[in-house]
């Protein structure tokens, strides 16, 4: 028996983390990709709690940056970036439920070099915008990398570990259609490296059938996604779906074998951090029996904070607590 049986998904899920039907959503099956999270697109697939889905995602550039000569300013059609698979409709999901998504694997696909990063004018954590500053835009540059499970070939001298994760995933808002570049309570473009194989993601369902979206996989990324572009890869992502009734959460939560995490997305960055820690403390009170001040003390002394991105329209931070302190 794996740790998944003891997770919130395993203990509270409709399927109790038991695998049921298996599905495949290829790039061809997807057809048109989506650039907003919203309730108005027609579902490409219907699945039930317990089902496992393998999805072929595009990279954040939609495959348009094929070589180091393909500058984003020349080959991208803004704002049509960060394409998303979906929406996938979840049978039985209702507003007020929680959608659980267990990430089983993320594998690069397509020809090498599969990985792409870039410096883009007016974009990134250390650049000034020409809309607000007199500084000249940063010099545009593309870097391509071979990406396999054996590593990310950054250069002839440096090979980095392959540490894949999903940059963008979540559920549809109730009535809004929001750019897939924006993270918030429904998920979206969080760019948080903890959203990796072995993690269970929890999303607050906003509408019937949830309408789940996923895309923007990364071969790896440093905390903050400093230049605004990770090692972007097309990938095959396998995940398992479940549905939790009677569990109200205000935003995105994450669970692994070793820790729980709450995600806050906002600007300024300190508000994202406060939102994440606030929800983590509430989670410790509601589901682990802590008195609020005791949880506040423990989060102060043992909490950890991970920066997802510091470049998107909202910043995403994850506040976590090791499970060994929660028993």
mmCIF file of N, CA and C in Angstrom, residues 34-112:
data_model
loop_
_atom_site.group_PDB
_atom_site.id
_atom_site.type_symbol
_atom_site.label_atom_id
_atom_site.label_comp_id
_atom_site.label_asym_id
_atom_site.label_seq_id
_atom_site.Cartn_x
_atom_site.Cartn_y
_atom_site.Cartn_z
ATOM 1 N N UNK A 34 -6.427 25.868 -25.658
ATOM 2 C CA UNK A 34 -7.109 27.012 -25.061
ATOM 3 C C UNK A 34 -6.111 27.936 -24.377
ATOM 4 N N UNK A 35 -6.441 29.231 -24.381
ATOM 5 C CA UNK A 35 -5.567 30.250 -23.804
ATOM 6 C C UNK A 35 -6.245 31.000 -22.663
ATOM 7 N N UNK A 36 -7.409 30.526 -22.275
ATOM 8 C CA UNK A 36 -8.104 31.047 -21.095
ATOM 9 C C UNK A 36 -8.644 29.875 -20.291
ATOM 10 N N UNK A 37 -8.784 30.109 -18.984
ATOM 11 C CA UNK A 37 -9.494 29.185 -18.106
ATOM 12 C C UNK A 37 -10.905 29.725 -17.963
ATOM 13 N N UNK A 38 -11.881 28.986 -18.449
ATOM 14 C CA UNK A 38 -13.246 29.482 -18.412
ATOM 15 C C UNK A 38 -14.261 28.379 -18.645
ATOM 16 N N UNK A 39 -15.535 28.693 -18.417
ATOM 17 C CA UNK A 39 -16.590 27.668 -18.470
ATOM 18 C C UNK A 39 -17.256 27.520 -19.823
ATOM 19 N N UNK A 40 -16.773 28.199 -20.862
ATOM 20 C CA UNK A 40 -17.540 28.295 -22.096
ATOM 21 C C UNK A 40 -17.068 27.363 -23.214
ATOM 22 N N UNK A 41 -15.928 26.734 -23.069
ATOM 23 C CA UNK A 41 -15.444 25.792 -24.084
ATOM 24 C C UNK A 41 -16.144 24.440 -23.931
ATOM 25 N N UNK A 42 -16.238 23.732 -25.012
ATOM 26 C CA UNK A 42 -16.835 22.388 -24.979
ATOM 27 C C UNK A 42 -15.801 21.389 -24.458
ATOM 28 N N UNK A 43 -16.173 20.534 -23.515
ATOM 29 C CA UNK A 43 -15.205 19.551 -23.000
ATOM 30 C C UNK A 43 -14.693 18.629 -24.093
ATOM 31 N N UNK A 44 -13.412 18.302 -24.015
ATOM 32 C CA UNK A 44 -12.830 17.362 -24.974
ATOM 33 C C UNK A 44 -12.928 15.928 -24.480
ATOM 34 N N UNK A 45 -13.276 15.763 -23.201
ATOM 35 C CA UNK A 45 -13.312 14.431 -22.606
ATOM 36 C C UNK A 45 -14.137 14.475 -21.334
ATOM 37 N N UNK A 46 -14.838 13.389 -21.042
ATOM 38 C CA UNK A 46 -15.533 13.221 -19.774
ATOM 39 C C UNK A 46 -14.899 12.040 -19.037
ATOM 40 N N UNK A 47 -14.554 12.242 -17.781
ATOM 41 C CA UNK A 47 -13.961 11.181 -16.978
ATOM 42 C C UNK A 47 -14.689 11.098 -15.647
ATOM 43 N N UNK A 48 -14.478 9.999 -14.948
ATOM 44 C CA UNK A 48 -15.105 9.770 -13.650
ATOM 45 C C UNK A 48 -14.027 9.708 -12.571
ATOM 46 N N UNK A 49 -14.399 9.926 -11.313
ATOM 47 C CA UNK A 49 -13.429 9.773 -10.226
ATOM 48 C C UNK A 49 -12.748 8.409 -10.284
ATOM 49 N N UNK A 50 -11.438 8.425 -10.126
ATOM 50 C CA UNK A 50 -10.643 7.211 -10.212
ATOM 51 C C UNK A 50 -9.996 7.007 -11.564
ATOM 52 N N UNK A 51 -10.460 7.720 -12.588
ATOM 53 C CA UNK A 51 -9.916 7.531 -13.928
ATOM 54 C C UNK A 51 -8.506 8.115 -14.038
ATOM 55 N N UNK A 52 -7.716 7.499 -14.908
ATOM 56 C CA UNK A 52 -6.344 7.923 -15.193
ATOM 57 C C UNK A 52 -6.301 8.450 -16.620
ATOM 58 N N UNK A 53 -5.662 9.594 -16.798
ATOM 59 C CA UNK A 53 -5.602 10.245 -18.105
ATOM 60 C C UNK A 53 -4.144 10.509 -18.468
ATOM 61 N N UNK A 54 -3.774 10.194 -19.714
ATOM 62 C CA UNK A 54 -2.473 10.561 -20.265
ATOM 63 C C UNK A 54 -2.698 11.644 -21.309
ATOM 64 N N UNK A 55 -2.078 12.809 -21.122
ATOM 65 C CA UNK A 55 -2.314 13.983 -21.961
ATOM 66 C C UNK A 55 -1.018 14.406 -22.645
ATOM 67 N N UNK A 56 -1.098 14.710 -23.932
ATOM 68 C CA UNK A 56 0.035 15.268 -24.664
ATOM 69 C C UNK A 56 -0.076 16.792 -24.661
ATOM 70 N N UNK A 57 0.828 17.451 -23.944
ATOM 71 C CA UNK A 57 0.808 18.906 -23.852
ATOM 72 C C UNK A 57 1.801 19.532 -24.826
ATOM 73 N N UNK A 58 1.542 20.786 -25.175
ATOM 74 C CA UNK A 58 2.508 21.597 -25.913
ATOM 75 C C UNK A 58 3.359 22.379 -24.929
ATOM 76 N N UNK A 59 4.497 22.926 -25.410
ATOM 77 C CA UNK A 59 5.249 23.813 -24.529
ATOM 78 C C UNK A 59 4.561 25.182 -24.486
ATOM 79 N N UNK A 60 5.066 26.065 -23.627
ATOM 80 C CA UNK A 60 4.407 27.352 -23.425
ATOM 81 C C UNK A 60 4.375 28.201 -24.688
ATOM 82 N N UNK A 61 5.271 27.913 -25.644
ATOM 83 C CA UNK A 61 5.298 28.653 -26.902
ATOM 84 C C UNK A 61 4.476 27.981 -27.994
ATOM 85 N N UNK A 62 3.779 26.915 -27.653
ATOM 86 C CA UNK A 62 2.990 26.203 -28.646
ATOM 87 C C UNK A 62 3.827 25.575 -29.738
ATOM 88 N N UNK A 63 5.121 25.335 -29.445
ATOM 89 C CA UNK A 63 6.018 24.724 -30.423
ATOM 90 C C UNK A 63 6.544 25.687 -31.473
ATOM 91 N N UNK A 64 6.254 26.993 -31.330
ATOM 92 C CA UNK A 64 6.650 27.960 -32.355
ATOM 93 C C UNK A 64 8.141 28.279 -32.332
ATOM 94 N N UNK A 65 8.785 28.139 -31.171
ATOM 95 C CA UNK A 65 10.215 28.437 -31.053
ATOM 96 C C UNK A 65 10.979 27.134 -31.293
ATOM 97 N N UNK A 66 11.322 26.874 -32.535
ATOM 98 C CA UNK A 66 11.919 25.593 -32.918
ATOM 99 C C UNK A 66 13.441 25.611 -32.875
ATOM 100 N N UNK A 67 14.038 26.780 -33.091
ATOM 101 C CA UNK A 67 15.494 26.903 -33.097
ATOM 102 C C UNK A 67 15.881 28.149 -32.305
ATOM 103 N N UNK A 68 17.173 28.310 -32.061
ATOM 104 C CA UNK A 68 17.640 29.484 -31.330
ATOM 105 C C UNK A 68 17.542 30.758 -32.165
ATOM 106 N N UNK A 69 17.252 30.603 -33.450
ATOM 107 C CA UNK A 69 17.041 31.769 -34.311
ATOM 108 C C UNK A 69 15.595 32.256 -34.280
ATOM 109 N N UNK A 70 14.693 31.459 -33.706
ATOM 110 C CA UNK A 70 13.270 31.821 -33.660
ATOM 111 C C UNK A 70 12.997 32.696 -32.438
ATOM 112 N N UNK A 71 13.205 33.999 -32.584
ATOM 113 C CA UNK A 71 12.999 34.907 -31.461
ATOM 114 C C UNK A 71 11.506 35.015 -31.156
ATOM 115 N N UNK A 72 11.147 34.933 -29.861
ATOM 116 C CA UNK A 72 9.727 35.000 -29.496
ATOM 117 C C UNK A 72 9.005 36.218 -30.057
ATOM 118 N N UNK A 73 9.665 37.376 -30.085
ATOM 119 C CA UNK A 73 9.018 38.587 -30.591
ATOM 120 C C UNK A 73 8.648 38.464 -32.070
ATOM 121 N N UNK A 74 9.291 37.524 -32.772
ATOM 122 C CA UNK A 74 9.039 37.349 -34.202
ATOM 123 C C UNK A 74 8.057 36.219 -34.502
ATOM 124 N N UNK A 75 8.068 35.164 -33.671
ATOM 125 C CA UNK A 75 7.298 33.967 -34.036
ATOM 126 C C UNK A 75 6.039 33.757 -33.188
ATOM 127 N N UNK A 76 5.898 34.489 -32.077
ATOM 128 C CA UNK A 76 4.713 34.309 -31.234
ATOM 129 C C UNK A 76 3.605 35.267 -31.637
ATOM 130 N N UNK A 77 2.385 34.816 -31.434
ATOM 131 C CA UNK A 77 1.204 35.626 -31.699
ATOM 132 C C UNK A 77 0.542 35.934 -30.359
ATOM 133 N N UNK A 78 1.037 36.984 -29.718
ATOM 134 C CA UNK A 78 0.492 37.344 -28.414
ATOM 135 C C UNK A 78 -0.963 37.807 -28.547
ATOM 136 N N UNK A 79 -1.835 37.471 -27.597
ATOM 137 C CA UNK A 79 -1.577 36.805 -26.315
ATOM 138 C C UNK A 79 -1.778 35.285 -26.355
ATOM 139 N N UNK A 80 -1.632 34.680 -27.548
ATOM 140 C CA UNK A 80 -1.901 33.251 -27.682
ATOM 141 C C UNK A 80 -0.657 32.441 -27.328
ATOM 142 N N UNK A 81 -0.336 32.424 -26.038
ATOM 143 C CA UNK A 81 0.765 31.641 -25.493
ATOM 144 C C UNK A 81 0.251 30.861 -24.284
ATOM 145 N N UNK A 82 1.040 29.915 -23.840
ATOM 146 C CA UNK A 82 0.674 29.036 -22.726
ATOM 147 C C UNK A 82 -0.578 28.211 -23.046
ATOM 148 N N UNK A 83 -0.550 27.438 -24.139
ATOM 149 C CA UNK A 83 -1.726 26.651 -24.543
ATOM 150 C C UNK A 83 -2.054 25.562 -23.534
ATOM 151 N N UNK A 84 -3.356 25.349 -23.357
ATOM 152 C CA UNK A 84 -3.838 24.402 -22.363
ATOM 153 C C UNK A 84 -4.681 23.296 -22.994
ATOM 154 N N UNK A 85 -4.437 22.061 -22.541
ATOM 155 C CA UNK A 85 -5.326 20.958 -22.876
ATOM 156 C C UNK A 85 -6.592 21.052 -22.034
ATOM 157 N N UNK A 86 -7.687 20.511 -22.574
ATOM 158 C CA UNK A 86 -8.938 20.499 -21.849
ATOM 159 C C UNK A 86 -9.991 21.295 -22.598
ATOM 160 N N UNK A 87 -11.071 21.675 -21.920
ATOM 161 C CA UNK A 87 -11.352 21.248 -20.548
ATOM 162 C C UNK A 87 -11.791 19.790 -20.486
ATOM 163 N N UNK A 88 -11.413 19.134 -19.393
ATOM 164 C CA UNK A 88 -11.846 17.766 -19.108
ATOM 165 C C UNK A 88 -12.961 17.846 -18.079
ATOM 166 N N UNK A 89 -14.108 17.301 -18.419
ATOM 167 C CA UNK A 89 -15.264 17.328 -17.525
ATOM 168 C C UNK A 89 -15.203 16.150 -16.562
ATOM 169 N N UNK A 90 -15.475 16.415 -15.288
ATOM 170 C CA UNK A 90 -15.413 15.391 -14.251
ATOM 171 C C UNK A 90 -16.837 15.047 -13.825
ATOM 172 N N UNK A 91 -17.227 13.814 -14.041
ATOM 173 C CA UNK A 91 -18.587 13.385 -13.704
ATOM 174 C C UNK A 91 -18.851 13.542 -12.208
ATOM 175 N N UNK A 92 -19.977 14.168 -11.894
ATOM 176 C CA UNK A 92 -20.398 14.307 -10.501
ATOM 177 C C UNK A 92 -19.856 15.514 -9.780
ATOM 178 N N UNK A 93 -18.929 16.263 -10.411
ATOM 179 C CA UNK A 93 -18.352 17.425 -9.741
ATOM 180 C C UNK A 93 -19.366 18.557 -9.659
ATOM 181 N N UNK A 94 -19.469 19.169 -8.491
ATOM 182 C CA UNK A 94 -20.371 20.279 -8.239
ATOM 183 C C UNK A 94 -19.610 21.409 -7.551
ATOM 184 N N UNK A 95 -20.118 22.623 -7.696
ATOM 185 C CA UNK A 95 -19.527 23.749 -6.993
ATOM 186 C C UNK A 95 -19.509 23.453 -5.495
ATOM 187 N N UNK A 96 -18.363 23.699 -4.861
ATOM 188 C CA UNK A 96 -18.195 23.388 -3.447
ATOM 189 C C UNK A 96 -17.451 22.099 -3.191
ATOM 190 N N UNK A 97 -17.293 21.265 -4.244
ATOM 191 C CA UNK A 97 -16.476 20.059 -4.113
ATOM 192 C C UNK A 97 -15.002 20.427 -4.279
ATOM 193 N N UNK A 98 -14.139 19.440 -4.088
ATOM 194 C CA UNK A 98 -12.709 19.604 -4.339
ATOM 195 C C UNK A 98 -12.275 18.566 -5.369
ATOM 196 N N UNK A 99 -11.607 19.030 -6.411
ATOM 197 C CA UNK A 99 -11.032 18.127 -7.405
ATOM 198 C C UNK A 99 -9.623 17.756 -6.977
ATOM 199 N N UNK A 100 -9.355 16.453 -6.892
ATOM 200 C CA UNK A 100 -8.031 15.945 -6.542
ATOM 201 C C UNK A 100 -7.364 15.402 -7.800
ATOM 202 N N UNK A 101 -6.106 15.801 -8.027
ATOM 203 C CA UNK A 101 -5.363 15.368 -9.203
ATOM 204 C C UNK A 101 -4.003 14.843 -8.743
ATOM 205 N N UNK A 102 -3.806 13.540 -8.901
ATOM 206 C CA UNK A 102 -2.543 12.914 -8.512
ATOM 207 C C UNK A 102 -1.647 12.801 -9.735
ATOM 208 N N UNK A 103 -0.494 13.480 -9.709
ATOM 209 C CA UNK A 103 0.432 13.459 -10.822
ATOM 210 C C UNK A 103 1.300 12.202 -10.764
ATOM 211 N N UNK A 104 1.160 11.365 -11.775
ATOM 212 C CA UNK A 104 1.873 10.093 -11.805
ATOM 213 C C UNK A 104 3.209 10.205 -12.539
ATOM 214 N N UNK A 105 3.238 10.891 -13.675
ATOM 215 C CA UNK A 105 4.493 10.997 -14.429
ATOM 216 C C UNK A 105 4.435 12.160 -15.404
ATOM 217 N N UNK A 106 5.628 12.689 -15.734
ATOM 218 C CA UNK A 106 5.789 13.735 -16.743
ATOM 219 C C UNK A 106 7.013 13.364 -17.571
ATOM 220 N N UNK A 107 6.809 13.107 -18.860
ATOM 221 C CA UNK A 107 7.912 12.713 -19.734
ATOM 222 C C UNK A 107 7.997 13.658 -20.923
ATOM 223 N N UNK A 108 9.220 14.098 -21.286
ATOM 224 C CA UNK A 108 9.360 14.949 -22.473
ATOM 225 C C UNK A 108 8.993 14.168 -23.724
ATOM 226 N N UNK A 109 8.480 14.868 -24.713
ATOM 227 C CA UNK A 109 8.144 14.228 -25.985
ATOM 228 C C UNK A 109 8.596 15.114 -27.142
ATOM 229 N N UNK A 110 8.636 14.538 -28.324
ATOM 230 C CA UNK A 110 9.031 15.292 -29.501
ATOM 231 C C UNK A 110 10.525 15.259 -29.731
ATOM 232 N N UNK A 111 10.968 15.848 -30.851
ATOM 233 C CA UNK A 111 12.399 15.822 -31.207
ATOM 234 C C UNK A 111 13.232 16.679 -30.267
ATOM 235 N N UNK A 112 14.507 16.324 -30.166
ATOM 236 C CA UNK A 112 15.453 17.124 -29.382
ATOM 237 C C UNK A 112 16.063 18.206 -30.283
#
